[in-house]
mmCIF file of C-alpha atoms and ligand atoms in Angstrom:
data_model
loop_
_atom_site.group_PDB
_atom_site.id
_atom_site.type_symbol
_atom_site.label_atom_id
_atom_site.label_comp_id
_atom_site.label_asym_id
_atom_site.label_seq_id
_atom_site.Cartn_x
_atom_site.Cartn_y
_atom_site.Cartn_z
ATOM 1 C CA UNK A 213 0.000 0.000 0.000
ATOM 2 C CA UNK A 214 1.491 3.304 -1.073
ATOM 3 C CA UNK A 215 1.779 5.930 1.648
ATOM 4 C CA UNK A 216 2.426 9.541 0.713
ATOM 5 C CA UNK A 217 3.988 12.050 3.090
ATOM 6 C CA UNK A 218 0.554 13.539 3.854
ATOM 7 C CA UNK A 219 -0.807 10.050 4.664
ATOM 8 C CA UNK A 220 2.001 9.387 7.116
ATOM 9 C CA UNK A 221 1.422 12.690 8.900
ATOM 10 C CA UNK A 222 -2.330 12.079 9.025
ATOM 11 C CA UNK A 223 -1.735 8.615 10.503
ATOM 12 C CA UNK A 224 0.611 10.123 13.104
ATOM 13 C CA UNK A 225 -2.031 12.745 13.938
ATOM 14 C CA UNK A 226 -4.748 10.109 14.421
ATOM 15 C CA UNK A 227 -2.460 7.993 16.625
ATOM 16 C CA UNK A 228 -1.704 11.017 18.787
ATOM 17 C CA UNK A 229 -5.368 12.009 18.885
ATOM 18 C CA UNK A 230 -6.384 8.493 19.947
ATOM 19 C CA UNK A 231 -3.913 8.526 22.838
ATOM 20 C CA UNK A 232 -4.897 12.066 23.875
ATOM 21 C CA UNK A 233 -8.645 11.338 23.800
ATOM 22 C CA UNK A 234 -8.115 8.373 26.096
ATOM 23 C CA UNK A 235 -5.788 10.273 28.445
ATOM 24 C CA UNK A 236 -8.321 13.085 28.769
ATOM 25 C CA UNK A 237 -11.120 10.604 29.389
ATOM 26 C CA UNK A 238 -9.185 9.018 32.227
ATOM 27 C CA UNK A 239 -9.241 12.437 33.899
ATOM 28 C CA UNK A 240 -12.974 12.802 33.246
ATOM 29 C CA UNK A 241 -13.459 9.341 34.733
ATOM 30 C CA UNK A 242 -11.641 10.373 37.924
ATOM 31 C CA UNK A 243 -13.934 13.409 38.061
ATOM 32 C CA UNK A 244 -16.929 11.061 37.924
ATOM 33 C CA UNK A 245 -18.113 12.428 34.579
ATOM 34 C CA UNK A 246 -17.918 9.270 32.500
ATOM 35 C CA UNK A 247 -20.925 6.976 32.407
ATOM 36 C CA UNK A 248 -19.757 3.360 32.676
ATOM 37 C CA UNK A 249 -16.185 2.098 32.536
ATOM 38 C CA UNK A 250 -13.181 3.387 30.638
ATOM 39 C CA UNK A 251 -11.282 0.817 28.585
ATOM 40 C CA UNK A 252 -8.148 2.285 27.080
ATOM 41 C CA UNK A 253 -5.836 0.881 24.444
ATOM 42 C CA UNK A 254 -2.538 2.623 25.085
ATOM 43 C CA UNK A 255 -0.059 0.639 23.008
ATOM 44 C CA UNK A 256 -2.630 -0.520 20.419
ATOM 45 C CA UNK A 257 -2.512 2.626 18.271
ATOM 46 C CA UNK A 258 -0.313 1.235 15.480
ATOM 47 C CA UNK A 259 -2.622 -1.781 15.237
ATOM 48 C CA UNK A 260 -5.969 0.025 15.316
ATOM 49 C CA UNK A 261 -5.043 3.054 13.213
ATOM 50 C CA UNK A 262 -2.836 1.062 10.834
ATOM 51 C CA UNK A 263 -5.380 -1.705 10.247
ATOM 52 C CA UNK A 264 -8.283 0.704 9.698
ATOM 53 C CA UNK A 265 -6.139 2.755 7.328
ATOM 54 C CA UNK A 266 -5.947 -0.170 4.892
ATOM 55 C CA UNK A 267 -9.738 -0.217 4.365
ATOM 56 C CA UNK A 268 -11.826 1.548 1.751
ATOM 57 C CA UNK A 269 -14.531 3.975 2.914
ATOM 58 C CA UNK A 270 -17.255 1.529 1.909
ATOM 59 C CA UNK A 271 -15.836 -1.327 4.014
ATOM 60 C CA UNK A 272 -17.229 -2.307 7.413
ATOM 61 C CA UNK A 273 -15.648 -2.758 10.815
ATOM 62 C CA UNK A 274 -17.275 -4.805 13.561
ATOM 63 C CA UNK A 275 -15.063 -3.592 16.408
ATOM 64 C CA UNK A 276 -14.111 -4.755 19.886
ATOM 65 C CA UNK A 277 -13.773 -2.623 22.999
ATOM 66 C CA UNK A 278 -10.309 -1.120 22.347
ATOM 67 C CA UNK A 279 -10.796 0.269 18.868
ATOM 68 C CA UNK A 280 -11.050 4.029 19.309
ATOM 69 C CA UNK A 281 -8.161 4.326 16.834
ATOM 70 C CA UNK A 282 -10.342 2.639 14.202
ATOM 71 C CA UNK A 283 -13.239 5.019 14.806
ATOM 72 C CA UNK A 284 -11.058 8.093 14.520
ATOM 73 C CA UNK A 285 -9.316 6.752 11.410
ATOM 74 C CA UNK A 286 -12.675 6.179 9.732
ATOM 75 C CA UNK A 287 -13.828 9.693 10.539
ATOM 76 C CA UNK A 288 -16.105 9.342 13.565
ATOM 77 C CA UNK A 289 -15.890 12.819 15.065
ATOM 78 C CA UNK A 290 -14.131 13.292 18.418
ATOM 79 C CA UNK A 291 -17.244 15.222 19.530
ATOM 80 C CA UNK A 292 -19.424 12.186 18.848
ATOM 81 C CA UNK A 293 -16.978 9.921 20.699
ATOM 82 C CA UNK A 294 -16.861 12.194 23.733
ATOM 83 C CA UNK A 295 -20.676 12.460 23.777
ATOM 84 C CA UNK A 296 -20.817 8.673 23.745
ATOM 85 C CA UNK A 297 -18.436 8.408 26.686
ATOM 86 C CA UNK A 298 -20.364 10.998 28.699
ATOM 87 C CA UNK A 299 -23.666 9.410 27.514
ATOM 88 C CA UNK A 300 -25.029 12.609 25.999
ATOM 89 C CA UNK A 301 -28.098 12.708 23.764
ATOM 90 C CA UNK A 302 -26.256 13.482 20.550
ATOM 91 C CA UNK A 303 -23.850 10.561 20.736
ATOM 92 C CA UNK A 304 -24.102 7.808 18.081
ATOM 93 C CA UNK A 305 -26.268 5.765 20.477
ATOM 94 C CA UNK A 306 -28.276 8.840 21.517
ATOM 95 C CA UNK A 307 -26.887 8.719 25.062
ATOM 96 C CA UNK A 308 -28.368 5.282 25.729
ATOM 97 C CA UNK A 309 -24.967 3.692 26.140
ATOM 98 C CA UNK A 310 -21.367 4.392 27.117
ATOM 99 C CA UNK A 311 -17.918 3.787 25.681
ATOM 100 C CA UNK A 312 -18.081 0.027 25.254
ATOM 101 C CA UNK A 313 -20.847 -0.196 22.699
ATOM 102 C CA UNK A 314 -20.027 2.651 20.386
ATOM 103 C CA UNK A 315 -20.782 2.132 16.733
ATOM 104 C CA UNK A 316 -21.126 4.583 13.884
ATOM 105 C CA UNK A 317 -22.923 3.112 10.936
ATOM 106 C CA UNK A 318 -22.411 6.297 8.881
ATOM 107 C CA UNK A 319 -18.735 5.406 8.885
ATOM 108 C CA UNK A 320 -19.321 1.685 8.401
ATOM 109 C CA UNK A 321 -18.778 0.739 12.042
ATOM 110 C CA UNK A 322 -21.220 -1.694 13.622
ATOM 111 C CA UNK A 323 -21.666 -1.207 17.409
ATOM 112 C CA UNK A 324 -19.425 -3.495 19.431
ATOM 113 C CA UNK A 325 -20.707 -6.327 21.615
ATOM 114 C CA UNK A 326 -19.516 -6.921 25.197
ATOM 115 C CA UNK A 327 -19.673 -10.691 25.106
ATOM 116 C CA UNK A 328 -16.257 -11.804 23.935
ATOM 117 C CA UNK A 329 -16.234 -13.322 20.467
ATOM 118 C CA UNK A 330 -19.920 -12.668 19.801
ATOM 119 C CA UNK A 331 -19.232 -9.864 17.350
ATOM 120 C CA UNK A 332 -17.476 -12.276 14.982
ATOM 121 C CA UNK A 333 -20.565 -14.176 13.804
ATOM 122 C CA UNK A 334 -22.196 -10.754 13.331
ATOM 123 C CA UNK A 335 -19.249 -9.777 11.136
ATOM 124 C CA UNK A 336 -19.843 -12.978 9.143
ATOM 125 C CA UNK A 337 -23.455 -11.885 8.635
ATOM 126 C CA UNK A 338 -22.364 -8.504 7.306
ATOM 127 C CA UNK A 339 -19.795 -10.136 5.027
ATOM 128 C CA UNK A 340 -22.302 -12.717 3.757
ATOM 129 C CA UNK A 341 -24.725 -9.907 2.910
ATOM 130 C CA UNK A 342 -22.009 -8.089 0.978
ATOM 131 C CA UNK A 343 -21.124 -11.259 -0.874
ATOM 132 C CA UNK A 344 -24.761 -12.033 -1.736
ATOM 133 C CA UNK A 345 -25.193 -8.477 -3.009
ATOM 134 C CA UNK A 346 -22.019 -8.899 -5.036
ATOM 135 C CA UNK A 347 -20.397 -5.843 -3.481
ATOM 136 C CA UNK A 348 -16.623 -5.552 -3.354
ATOM 137 C CA UNK A 349 -17.010 -4.393 0.264
ATOM 138 C CA UNK A 350 -15.072 -6.292 2.907
ATOM 139 C CA UNK A 351 -15.396 -6.548 6.690
ATOM 140 C CA UNK A 352 -12.716 -6.126 9.333
ATOM 141 C CA UNK A 353 -13.460 -8.081 12.491
ATOM 142 C CA UNK A 354 -11.099 -7.327 15.391
ATOM 143 C CA UNK A 355 -11.003 -9.269 18.636
ATOM 144 C CA UNK A 356 -8.697 -9.737 21.602
ATOM 145 C CA UNK A 357 -6.480 -12.738 22.364
ATOM 146 C CA UNK A 358 -8.961 -13.748 25.068
ATOM 147 C CA UNK A 359 -11.805 -13.803 22.564
ATOM 148 C CA UNK A 360 -9.928 -16.388 20.471
ATOM 149 C CA UNK A 361 -10.671 -19.017 23.129
ATOM 150 C CA UNK A 362 -14.420 -18.676 22.684
ATOM 151 C CA UNK A 363 -16.725 -20.867 20.619
ATOM 152 C CA UNK A 364 -18.018 -18.008 18.432
ATOM 153 C CA UNK A 365 -14.439 -17.224 17.326
ATOM 154 C CA UNK A 366 -13.994 -20.748 15.938
ATOM 155 C CA UNK A 367 -17.519 -20.918 14.547
ATOM 156 C CA UNK A 368 -17.016 -17.617 12.745
ATOM 157 C CA UNK A 369 -13.673 -18.698 11.264
ATOM 158 C CA UNK A 370 -15.121 -21.985 10.114
ATOM 159 C CA UNK A 371 -18.254 -20.449 8.606
ATOM 160 C CA UNK A 372 -16.285 -17.662 6.932
ATOM 161 C CA UNK A 373 -13.777 -20.071 5.418
ATOM 162 C CA UNK A 374 -16.435 -22.487 4.130
ATOM 163 C CA UNK A 375 -18.458 -19.615 2.648
ATOM 164 C CA UNK A 376 -15.321 -17.773 1.424
ATOM 165 C CA UNK A 377 -16.534 -14.612 3.108
ATOM 166 C CA UNK A 378 -14.739 -11.294 2.607
ATOM 167 C CA UNK A 379 -13.490 -10.860 6.186
ATOM 168 C CA UNK A 380 -10.177 -9.950 7.745
ATOM 169 C CA UNK A 381 -10.196 -11.314 11.291
ATOM 170 C CA UNK A 382 -7.768 -9.160 13.235
ATOM 171 C CA UNK A 383 -6.497 -10.411 16.576
ATOM 172 C CA UNK A 384 -5.217 -7.661 18.843
ATOM 173 C CA UNK A 385 -3.019 -9.823 21.041
ATOM 174 C CA UNK A 386 -2.142 -7.549 23.949
ATOM 175 C CA UNK A 387 -0.655 -10.133 26.281
ATOM 176 C CA UNK A 388 -3.530 -10.442 28.736
ATOM 177 C CA UNK A 389 -7.206 -11.361 28.780
ATOM 178 C CA UNK A 390 -8.070 -9.283 31.817
ATOM 179 C CA UNK A 391 -5.609 -10.811 34.336
ATOM 180 C CA UNK A 392 -4.882 -14.018 32.389
ATOM 181 C CA UNK A 393 -1.520 -13.984 30.586
ATOM 182 C CA UNK A 394 -1.368 -15.503 27.113
ATOM 183 C CA UNK A 395 0.629 -18.564 28.220
ATOM 184 C CA UNK A 396 -2.402 -19.565 30.295
ATOM 185 C CA UNK A 397 -4.772 -18.835 27.412
ATOM 186 C CA UNK A 398 -3.349 -20.949 24.567
ATOM 187 C CA UNK A 399 -0.474 -23.321 23.829
ATOM 188 C CA UNK A 400 0.778 -22.041 20.474
ATOM 189 C CA UNK A 401 3.390 -19.392 19.701
ATOM 190 C CA UNK A 402 1.353 -17.401 17.188
ATOM 191 C CA UNK A 403 -2.428 -17.147 17.153
ATOM 192 C CA UNK A 404 -2.334 -16.874 13.362
ATOM 193 C CA UNK A 405 -1.369 -20.595 13.332
ATOM 194 C CA UNK A 406 -5.058 -21.255 13.929
ATOM 195 C CA UNK A 407 -5.696 -20.176 10.334
ATOM 196 C CA UNK A 408 -4.219 -23.484 9.138
ATOM 197 C CA UNK A 409 -7.113 -25.401 10.700
ATOM 198 C CA UNK A 410 -9.545 -23.393 8.585
ATOM 199 C CA UNK A 411 -7.528 -23.372 5.383
ATOM 200 C CA UNK A 412 -7.161 -19.600 5.270
ATOM 201 C CA UNK A 413 -4.338 -17.072 5.148
ATOM 202 C CA UNK A 414 -2.753 -16.470 8.564
ATOM 203 C CA UNK A 415 0.022 -14.077 9.516
ATOM 204 C CA UNK A 416 1.408 -12.570 12.704
ATOM 205 C CA UNK A 417 2.968 -9.137 12.808
ATOM 206 C CA UNK A 418 4.578 -6.751 15.276
ATOM 207 C CA UNK A 419 1.461 -4.762 16.214
ATOM 208 C CA UNK A 420 3.520 -1.853 17.525
ATOM 209 C CA UNK A 421 5.180 -1.241 14.167
ATOM 210 C CA UNK A 422 2.847 0.972 12.169
ATOM 211 C CA UNK A 423 4.422 0.342 8.781
ATOM 212 C CA UNK A 424 4.533 -3.436 9.262
ATOM 213 C CA UNK A 425 0.875 -3.467 10.341
ATOM 214 C CA UNK A 426 -0.173 -1.540 7.231
ATOM 215 C CA UNK A 427 1.914 -3.772 4.986
ATOM 216 C CA UNK A 428 0.632 -7.049 6.473
ATOM 217 C CA UNK A 429 -3.007 -6.102 6.944
ATOM 218 C CA UNK A 430 -2.992 -4.293 3.582
ATOM 219 C CA UNK A 431 -1.875 -7.496 1.859
ATOM 220 C CA UNK A 432 -4.624 -9.467 3.602
ATOM 221 C CA UNK A 433 -7.240 -6.858 2.660
ATOM 222 C CA UNK A 434 -6.180 -7.075 -0.989
ATOM 223 C CA UNK A 435 -6.387 -10.868 -0.999
ATOM 224 C CA UNK A 436 -9.763 -10.912 0.760
ATOM 225 C CA UNK A 437 -11.172 -8.286 -1.599
ATOM 226 C CA UNK A 438 -9.980 -10.429 -4.489
ATOM 227 C CA UNK A 439 -12.486 -13.114 -3.441
ATOM 228 C CA UNK A 440 -10.065 -15.628 -1.943
ATOM 229 C CA UNK A 441 -11.967 -15.924 1.334
ATOM 230 C CA UNK A 442 -11.081 -14.693 4.823
ATOM 231 C CA UNK A 443 -7.727 -14.017 6.446
ATOM 232 C CA UNK A 444 -6.561 -14.155 10.060
ATOM 233 C CA UNK A 445 -3.990 -11.568 11.108
ATOM 234 C CA UNK A 446 -2.504 -11.420 14.582
ATOM 235 C CA UNK A 447 -1.056 -8.082 15.707
ATOM 236 C CA UNK A 448 1.180 -8.585 18.726
ATOM 237 C CA UNK A 449 0.963 -5.643 21.065
ATOM 238 C CA UNK A 450 0.554 -4.978 24.761
ATOM 239 C CA UNK A 451 -2.088 -3.527 27.055
ATOM 240 C CA UNK A 452 -0.030 -1.006 28.988
ATOM 241 C CA UNK A 453 -2.802 0.059 31.365
ATOM 242 C CA UNK A 454 -5.319 -2.060 33.256
ATOM 243 C CA UNK A 455 -8.247 -3.851 31.679
ATOM 244 C CA UNK A 456 -10.292 -0.794 32.634
ATOM 245 C CA UNK A 457 -9.519 2.237 34.760
ATOM 246 C CA UNK A 458 -10.892 0.284 37.725
ATOM 247 C CA UNK A 459 -8.057 -2.240 37.343
ATOM 248 C CA UNK A 460 -4.567 -1.431 38.664
ATOM 249 C CA UNK A 461 -3.166 -4.429 36.752
ATOM 250 C CA UNK A 462 -0.720 -5.290 39.531
ATOM 251 C CA UNK A 463 -0.658 -8.850 38.136
ATOM 252 C CA UNK A 464 1.541 -7.558 35.282
ATOM 253 C CA UNK A 465 5.253 -7.862 36.176
ATOM 254 C CA UNK A 466 6.838 -4.386 36.217
ATOM 255 C CA UNK A 467 9.738 -5.521 34.019
ATOM 256 C CA UNK A 468 7.329 -6.766 31.350
ATOM 257 C CA UNK A 469 5.454 -3.493 31.297
ATOM 258 C CA UNK A 470 8.743 -1.585 31.064
ATOM 259 C CA UNK A 471 9.831 -3.773 28.176
ATOM 260 C CA UNK A 472 6.707 -2.857 26.224
ATOM 261 C CA UNK A 473 6.793 0.810 27.160
ATOM 262 C CA UNK A 474 10.089 0.990 25.276
ATOM 263 C CA UNK A 475 8.258 -0.398 22.229
ATOM 264 C CA UNK A 476 5.500 2.249 22.439
ATOM 265 C CA UNK A 477 4.201 2.571 18.868
ATOM 266 C CA UNK A 478 3.855 6.358 18.900
ATOM 267 C CA UNK A 479 7.475 7.390 19.671
ATOM 268 C CA UNK A 480 8.569 4.534 17.443
ATOM 269 C CA UNK A 481 6.663 5.913 14.451
ATOM 270 C CA UNK A 482 7.741 9.419 15.422
ATOM 271 C CA UNK A 483 11.406 8.329 15.231
ATOM 272 C CA UNK A 484 10.811 6.947 11.761
ATOM 273 C CA UNK A 485 9.100 10.140 10.583
ATOM 274 C CA UNK A 486 11.915 12.247 12.040
ATOM 275 C CA UNK A 487 14.629 10.127 10.437
ATOM 276 C CA UNK A 488 12.864 10.450 7.087
ATOM 277 C CA UNK A 489 12.635 14.258 7.561
ATOM 278 C CA UNK A 490 8.854 14.045 7.361
ATOM 279 C CA UNK A 491 8.259 15.238 10.913
ATOM 280 C CA UNK A 492 10.084 18.439 11.830
ATOM 281 C CA UNK A 493 9.922 20.092 15.280
ATOM 282 C CA UNK A 494 7.569 22.727 13.825
ATOM 283 C CA UNK A 495 5.164 20.196 12.339
ATOM 284 C CA UNK A 496 5.244 18.176 15.545
ATOM 285 C CA UNK A 497 4.372 21.258 17.609
ATOM 286 C CA UNK A 498 1.576 22.105 15.183
ATOM 287 C CA UNK A 499 0.123 18.585 15.455
ATOM 288 C CA UNK A 500 0.375 18.691 19.250
ATOM 289 C CA UNK A 501 -1.559 21.974 19.308
ATOM 290 C CA UNK A 502 -4.180 20.602 16.959
ATOM 291 C CA UNK A 503 -4.650 17.439 19.031
ATOM 292 C CA UNK A 504 -5.023 19.498 22.209
ATOM 293 C CA UNK A 505 -7.567 21.838 20.624
ATOM 294 C CA UNK A 506 -9.626 18.998 19.110
ATOM 295 C CA UNK A 507 -9.774 17.113 22.424
ATOM 296 C CA UNK A 508 -10.781 20.214 24.383
ATOM 297 C CA UNK A 509 -13.413 21.073 21.790
ATOM 298 C CA UNK A 510 -14.823 17.539 22.055
ATOM 299 C CA UNK A 511 -14.950 17.699 25.861
ATOM 300 C CA UNK A 512 -16.612 21.140 25.859
ATOM 301 C CA UNK A 513 -19.109 20.057 23.244
ATOM 302 C CA UNK A 514 -19.989 16.912 25.191
ATOM 303 C CA UNK A 515 -20.271 18.696 28.516
ATOM 304 C CA UNK A 516 -22.642 21.228 26.986
ATOM 305 C CA UNK A 517 -24.709 18.558 25.260
ATOM 306 C CA UNK A 518 -27.930 17.491 26.978
ATOM 307 C CA UNK A 519 -28.387 14.078 28.534
ATOM 308 C CA UNK A 520 -31.123 12.019 26.855
ATOM 309 C CA UNK A 521 -34.699 12.942 27.745
ATOM 310 C CA UNK A 522 -35.764 10.548 30.573
ATOM 311 C CA UNK A 523 -39.163 10.105 28.918
ATOM 312 C CA UNK A 524 -37.421 8.241 26.065
ATOM 313 C CA UNK A 525 -35.940 5.626 28.391
ATOM 314 C CA UNK A 526 -38.087 2.803 27.002
ATOM 315 C CA UNK A 527 -37.567 3.769 23.357
ATOM 316 C CA UNK A 528 -35.424 1.581 21.105
ATOM 317 C CA UNK A 529 -35.585 -1.397 23.472
ATOM 318 C CA UNK A 530 -36.620 -3.562 20.560
ATOM 319 C CA UNK A 531 -35.071 -3.320 17.115
ATOM 320 C CA UNK A 532 -38.329 -3.394 15.162
ATOM 321 C CA UNK A 533 -39.427 -0.055 16.552
ATOM 322 C CA UNK A 534 -41.634 0.475 13.531
ATOM 323 C CA UNK A 535 -45.237 -0.230 12.616
ATOM 324 C CA UNK A 536 -44.779 -3.996 12.706
ATOM 325 C CA UNK A 537 -43.152 -5.924 15.547
ATOM 326 C CA UNK A 538 -42.382 -9.608 15.828
ATOM 327 C CA UNK A 539 -43.895 -11.103 18.970
ATOM 328 C CA UNK A 540 -43.787 -14.481 20.670
ATOM 329 C CA UNK A 541 -42.587 -17.810 19.381
ATOM 330 C CA UNK A 542 -43.568 -19.034 15.918
ATOM 331 C CA UNK A 543 -46.298 -21.680 15.859
ATOM 332 C CA UNK A 544 -44.933 -23.318 12.759
ATOM 333 C CA UNK A 545 -41.601 -24.592 11.531
ATOM 334 C CA UNK A 546 -42.077 -22.668 8.307
ATOM 335 C CA UNK A 547 -39.232 -20.115 8.499
ATOM 336 C CA UNK A 548 -41.513 -17.514 6.931
ATOM 337 C CA UNK A 549 -44.050 -17.970 9.716
ATOM 338 C CA UNK A 550 -43.876 -15.498 12.582
ATOM 339 C CA UNK A 551 -46.385 -13.905 14.928
ATOM 340 C CA UNK A 552 -46.533 -10.190 14.505
ATOM 341 C CA UNK A 553 -48.173 -7.117 15.972
ATOM 342 C CA UNK A 554 -49.425 -4.283 13.802
ATOM 343 C CA UNK A 555 -48.749 -1.288 16.042
ATOM 344 C CA UNK A 556 -51.045 0.947 13.994
ATOM 345 C CA UNK A 557 -54.131 -1.198 14.583
ATOM 346 C CA UNK A 558 -53.017 -2.998 17.758
ATOM 347 C CA UNK A 559 -53.949 -6.327 16.057
ATOM 348 C CA UNK A 560 -51.771 -9.405 16.070
ATOM 349 C CA UNK A 561 -51.501 -11.540 12.957
ATOM 350 C CA UNK A 562 -49.488 -14.333 11.416
ATOM 351 C CA UNK A 563 -47.040 -13.751 8.652
ATOM 352 C CA UNK A 564 -48.440 -16.582 6.583
ATOM 353 C CA UNK A 565 -52.049 -16.354 5.416
ATOM 354 C CA UNK A 566 -54.468 -19.256 4.971
ATOM 355 C CA UNK A 567 -53.263 -19.558 1.387
ATOM 356 C CA UNK A 568 -49.786 -20.396 2.671
ATOM 357 C CA UNK A 569 -48.340 -17.268 1.085
ATOM 358 C CA UNK A 570 -46.376 -14.818 3.214
ATOM 359 C CA UNK A 571 -48.521 -11.879 4.365
ATOM 360 C CA UNK A 572 -45.395 -9.786 4.341
ATOM 361 C CA UNK A 573 -41.670 -10.329 4.142
ATOM 362 C CA UNK A 574 -40.581 -9.671 7.687
ATOM 363 C CA UNK A 575 -37.192 -8.178 6.911
ATOM 364 C CA UNK A 576 -38.777 -5.692 4.509
ATOM 365 C CA UNK A 577 -41.599 -4.608 6.796
ATOM 366 C CA UNK A 578 -40.089 -4.578 10.229
ATOM 367 C CA UNK A 579 -38.574 -1.296 11.239
ATOM 368 C CA UNK A 580 -40.035 0.635 8.316
ATOM 369 C CA UNK A 581 -41.662 3.865 9.493
HETATM 370 C C1 TPP B 631 -17.995 -14.391 26.950
HETATM 371 C C2 TPP B 631 -17.368 -13.435 27.926
HETATM 372 N N1 TPP B 631 -16.692 -13.924 28.993
HETATM 373 C C3 TPP B 631 -16.131 -13.075 29.884
HETATM 374 C C4 TPP B 631 -16.246 -11.715 29.723
HETATM 375 C C5 TPP B 631 -15.615 -10.762 30.719
HETATM 376 N N2 TPP B 631 -14.477 -10.090 30.089
HETATM 377 C C6 TPP B 631 -14.603 -8.862 29.567
HETATM 378 S S1 TPP B 631 -13.206 -8.363 28.796
HETATM 379 C C7 TPP B 631 -12.386 -9.782 29.216
HETATM 380 C C8 TPP B 631 -10.983 -10.015 28.771
HETATM 381 C C9 TPP B 631 -10.837 -9.763 27.317
HETATM 382 O O1 TPP B 631 -9.593 -10.168 26.877
HETATM 383 P P1 TPP B 631 -9.186 -10.027 25.378
HETATM 384 O O2 TPP B 631 -10.167 -10.668 24.468
HETATM 385 O O3 TPP B 631 -7.779 -10.490 25.277
HETATM 386 O O4 TPP B 631 -9.275 -8.448 25.086
HETATM 387 P P2 TPP B 631 -8.517 -7.280 25.837
HETATM 388 O O5 TPP B 631 -9.455 -6.754 26.873
HETATM 389 O O6 TPP B 631 -7.246 -7.818 26.385
HETATM 390 O O7 TPP B 631 -8.258 -6.263 24.775
HETATM 391 C C10 TPP B 631 -13.219 -10.635 29.916
HETATM 392 C C11 TPP B 631 -12.821 -11.969 30.417
HETATM 393 C C12 TPP B 631 -16.992 -11.251 28.600
HETATM 394 N N3 TPP B 631 -17.156 -9.958 28.355
HETATM 395 N N4 TPP B 631 -17.529 -12.129 27.723
#
């Protein structure tokens, strides 16, 4: 993947912005202003920003809980992110949720799911839809090392490989699944070795090396877009802070943390840019100023934004919040047969009429206003 000077500086800016947004949010958390937990990804920036950079605008991401760098790379506004974290009404989830479940469908990002591994079958669904519609769109499906020990991870890999789905599974291996170190999680050296069992491309890469991440993930993206089925890429990185801000992570040996701090992806990329005369002290100062201003603007915007109206608390509980809702269990094994409620008339009805023909196609009707 060809990277121009402007691309490299933009990538550096987004990495810095990602780190700064999280640092500022830790302060807001200590001030009791954040709704829910704060899950940072200090150390992941080369992986999240680099991997997202390789995608086209029309591609999808089905993220995990440490992917702020992906959101910012795709163009989710820092204001929207901050509103989400402070649960304000004009956040992507309208203030109904906090940091963990942010999604931004306008930028092709499906909301993340807390249950480890469960987002991967969802990613398969998105990819299958794209394939059936004959789009060249692909899906990036990140997960943590811990998530790779779940059933849905293996089910998703198997299904995707059999169906040749356009997915890049991206493992962000950060050394720990909460307090469990990787040597207690799995017995192989590289998680990408699991690709062999599914007959798909598998590669591991230094997840703290921005250029290597872009090269490796970019190659996988190209292959997947070419219709050769899914790929499994492992980015080896480290979770420098605790699982959340409520976790001191004193189970991590100090020497190990120190070792990874030296490999911090941001100064590492900065050194490269400086050596290549792309980043000068003036440009660096300019970027620092810009990052500071953008973060402060996002915080001010969020703090001035209203919380959601309490009277809407029961809205959006069910996805089909339209004129027709699916209710109860089907009384027939016919997959077209469902019980439904017409909200306009208050009447319940079956989706299959006496003639055996569908009264409506559920996926078309449900949710339509
Ligand atoms: C199925 C399931 N089991 C347990 C949890 C509780 N839990 C939340 S995050 C986490 C560790 C996640 O580790 P990993 O997948 O490596 O991601 P990381 O947080 O290290 O980025 C656990 C055990 C959960 N959310 N879902």
